[in-house]
Amino acid sequence: MKNLESAISSFLMEIDSDYYSEVVVAKSVYWFSGDYTVSVAKGTDCYTVIFKRKEEISDIEKRTIETKFMQYLNDNKAREIIEKETSSIKNILLVKALAHGIDTNDELISKLLNESDV
């Protein structure tokens, strides 16, 4: 019995560029680059992501790729948000950890150390 699902060698997805940053898209594309040739073009309000392969891509495989790609986008978006929200805390912890043996009379170091006491 012949499979009646259609098959293609490439397809595209449009990704909202207001919500997903270029870094998030690039990190997500990375995970597909081993199996597909993936290209990204930035338009005015979206990224166009094109997945290509020499062999045909079935409808089922296309849906799987779309689902996994959206999971990677959302995962990387969450990581980006966490990085932004915790970067000052990480810097304060780093300064505190390295403060032993440095000149705490230095104005910048003193300011950073005092910020962490808040």
mmCIF file of C-alpha atoms in Angstrom:
data_model
loop_
_atom_site.group_PDB
_atom_site.id
_atom_site.type_symbol
_atom_site.label_atom_id
_atom_site.label_comp_id
_atom_site.label_asym_id
_atom_site.label_seq_id
_atom_site.Cartn_x
_atom_site.Cartn_y
_atom_site.Cartn_z
ATOM 1 C CA MET A 1 0.000 0.000 0.000
ATOM 2 C CA LYS A 2 1.422 3.350 -1.024
ATOM 3 C CA ASN A 3 1.621 6.137 1.549
ATOM 4 C CA LEU A 4 -0.632 8.961 0.357
ATOM 5 C CA GLU A 5 0.933 11.699 2.455
ATOM 6 C CA SER A 6 2.700 14.344 0.439
ATOM 7 C CA ALA A 7 6.443 14.792 0.644
ATOM 8 C CA ILE A 8 8.603 17.836 0.022
ATOM 9 C CA SER A 9 12.319 18.557 0.053
ATOM 10 C CA SER A 10 11.975 21.886 1.902
ATOM 11 C CA PHE A 11 9.518 23.965 3.874
ATOM 12 C CA LEU A 12 9.507 27.247 5.745
ATOM 13 C CA MET A 13 8.342 28.575 9.071
ATOM 14 C CA GLU A 14 7.701 32.209 9.914
ATOM 15 C CA ILE A 15 8.794 33.207 13.420
ATOM 16 C CA ASP A 16 7.719 36.438 15.161
ATOM 17 C CA SER A 17 10.833 38.637 15.360
ATOM 18 C CA ASP A 18 9.266 40.920 17.965
ATOM 19 C CA TYR A 19 9.041 38.034 20.424
ATOM 20 C CA TYR A 20 12.018 35.838 19.478
ATOM 21 C CA SER A 21 15.453 37.459 19.277
ATOM 22 C CA GLU A 22 17.994 36.650 16.596
ATOM 23 C CA VAL A 23 20.074 34.795 19.210
ATOM 24 C CA VAL A 24 17.114 32.617 20.229
ATOM 25 C CA VAL A 25 16.418 31.730 16.595
ATOM 26 C CA ALA A 26 20.094 30.995 15.883
ATOM 27 C CA LYS A 27 20.430 28.740 18.940
ATOM 28 C CA SER A 28 17.299 26.855 17.922
ATOM 29 C CA VAL A 29 18.428 26.475 14.303
ATOM 30 C CA TYR A 30 21.717 24.986 15.513
ATOM 31 C CA TRP A 31 20.001 21.806 16.724
ATOM 32 C CA PHE A 32 18.671 21.066 13.232
ATOM 33 C CA SER A 33 21.810 21.872 11.253
ATOM 34 C CA GLY A 34 23.121 18.303 11.418
ATOM 35 C CA ASP A 35 20.151 16.833 9.545
ATOM 36 C CA TYR A 36 18.963 19.776 7.457
ATOM 37 C CA THR A 37 20.286 22.783 5.639
ATOM 38 C CA VAL A 38 18.621 25.590 7.534
ATOM 39 C CA SER A 39 18.603 29.188 6.375
ATOM 40 C CA VAL A 40 17.174 32.224 8.140
ATOM 41 C CA ALA A 41 16.092 35.513 6.597
ATOM 42 C CA LYS A 42 14.937 38.438 8.731
ATOM 43 C CA GLY A 43 11.973 40.368 7.415
ATOM 44 C CA THR A 44 10.350 43.434 8.919
ATOM 45 C CA ASP A 45 8.278 41.524 11.473
ATOM 46 C CA CYS A 46 9.385 37.906 11.233
ATOM 47 C CA TYR A 47 12.218 35.502 10.569
ATOM 48 C CA THR A 48 11.693 33.115 7.695
ATOM 49 C CA VAL A 49 13.341 29.804 8.562
ATOM 50 C CA ILE A 50 13.760 27.354 5.681
ATOM 51 C CA PHE A 51 14.514 23.677 6.284
ATOM 52 C CA LYS A 52 15.955 21.802 3.273
ATOM 53 C CA ARG A 53 17.135 18.281 2.662
ATOM 54 C CA LYS A 54 18.085 16.319 -0.432
ATOM 55 C CA GLU A 55 15.624 13.574 0.458
ATOM 56 C CA GLU A 56 11.957 14.340 0.730
ATOM 57 C CA ILE A 57 10.427 15.450 4.013
ATOM 58 C CA SER A 58 7.119 13.765 4.806
ATOM 59 C CA ASP A 59 4.159 15.598 6.335
ATOM 60 C CA ILE A 60 4.679 13.712 9.590
ATOM 61 C CA GLU A 61 8.371 14.651 9.687
ATOM 62 C CA LYS A 62 7.481 18.278 8.879
ATOM 63 C CA ARG A 63 5.058 18.431 11.806
ATOM 64 C CA THR A 64 7.674 16.838 14.071
ATOM 65 C CA ILE A 65 10.272 19.414 13.000
ATOM 66 C CA GLU A 66 7.825 22.274 13.547
ATOM 67 C CA THR A 67 6.936 21.001 17.013
ATOM 68 C CA LYS A 68 10.536 20.429 18.058
ATOM 69 C CA PHE A 69 11.649 23.778 16.613
ATOM 70 C CA MET A 70 8.948 25.595 18.603
ATOM 71 C CA GLN A 71 10.081 23.734 21.732
ATOM 72 C CA TYR A 72 13.685 24.850 21.123
ATOM 73 C CA LEU A 73 12.539 28.424 20.466
ATOM 74 C CA ASN A 74 10.565 28.541 23.698
ATOM 75 C CA ASP A 75 13.372 26.900 25.674
ATOM 76 C CA ASN A 76 15.926 29.382 24.351
ATOM 77 C CA LYS A 77 13.516 32.284 24.919
ATOM 78 C CA ALA A 78 13.141 31.244 28.568
ATOM 79 C CA ARG A 79 16.929 30.980 28.924
ATOM 80 C CA GLU A 80 17.303 34.466 27.433
ATOM 81 C CA ILE A 81 14.763 35.909 29.894
ATOM 82 C CA ILE A 82 16.437 34.191 32.858
ATOM 83 C CA GLU A 83 19.856 35.461 31.729
ATOM 84 C CA LYS A 84 18.581 39.041 31.562
ATOM 85 C CA GLU A 85 16.837 38.805 34.932
ATOM 86 C CA THR A 86 19.754 37.217 36.776
ATOM 87 C CA SER A 87 22.792 38.879 35.190
ATOM 88 C CA SER A 88 23.133 41.554 37.901
ATOM 89 C CA ILE A 89 22.879 38.903 40.637
ATOM 90 C CA LYS A 90 25.582 36.824 38.938
ATOM 91 C CA ASN A 91 27.808 39.899 38.680
ATOM 92 C CA ILE A 92 27.323 40.697 42.372
ATOM 93 C CA LEU A 93 28.126 37.110 43.355
ATOM 94 C CA LEU A 94 31.210 37.169 41.173
ATOM 95 C CA VAL A 95 32.417 40.422 42.695
ATOM 96 C CA LYS A 96 31.808 39.064 46.217
ATOM 97 C CA ALA A 97 33.661 35.856 45.382
ATOM 98 C CA LEU A 98 36.606 37.740 43.954
ATOM 99 C CA ALA A 99 36.536 40.508 46.581
ATOM 100 C CA HIS A 100 38.847 38.607 48.870
ATOM 101 C CA GLY A 101 42.274 40.012 48.170
ATOM 102 C CA ILE A 102 41.227 43.059 46.143
ATOM 103 C CA ASP A 103 41.220 46.705 47.095
ATOM 104 C CA THR A 104 37.789 47.318 48.632
ATOM 105 C CA ASN A 105 38.596 51.027 48.822
ATOM 106 C CA ASP A 106 38.256 51.173 45.043
ATOM 107 C CA GLU A 107 35.116 53.228 44.323
ATOM 108 C CA LEU A 108 33.608 50.836 41.753
ATOM 109 C CA ILE A 109 34.334 47.714 43.819
ATOM 110 C CA SER A 110 32.932 49.381 46.926
ATOM 111 C CA LYS A 111 29.751 50.353 45.055
ATOM 112 C CA LEU A 112 29.249 46.807 43.724
ATOM 113 C CA LEU A 113 29.830 45.286 47.151
ATOM 114 C CA ASN A 114 27.344 47.708 48.721
ATOM 115 C CA GLU A 115 24.712 46.917 46.054
ATOM 116 C CA SER A 116 24.794 43.276 47.090
ATOM 117 C CA ASP A 117 23.886 44.189 50.667
ATOM 118 C CA VAL A 118 20.440 45.444 49.543
#
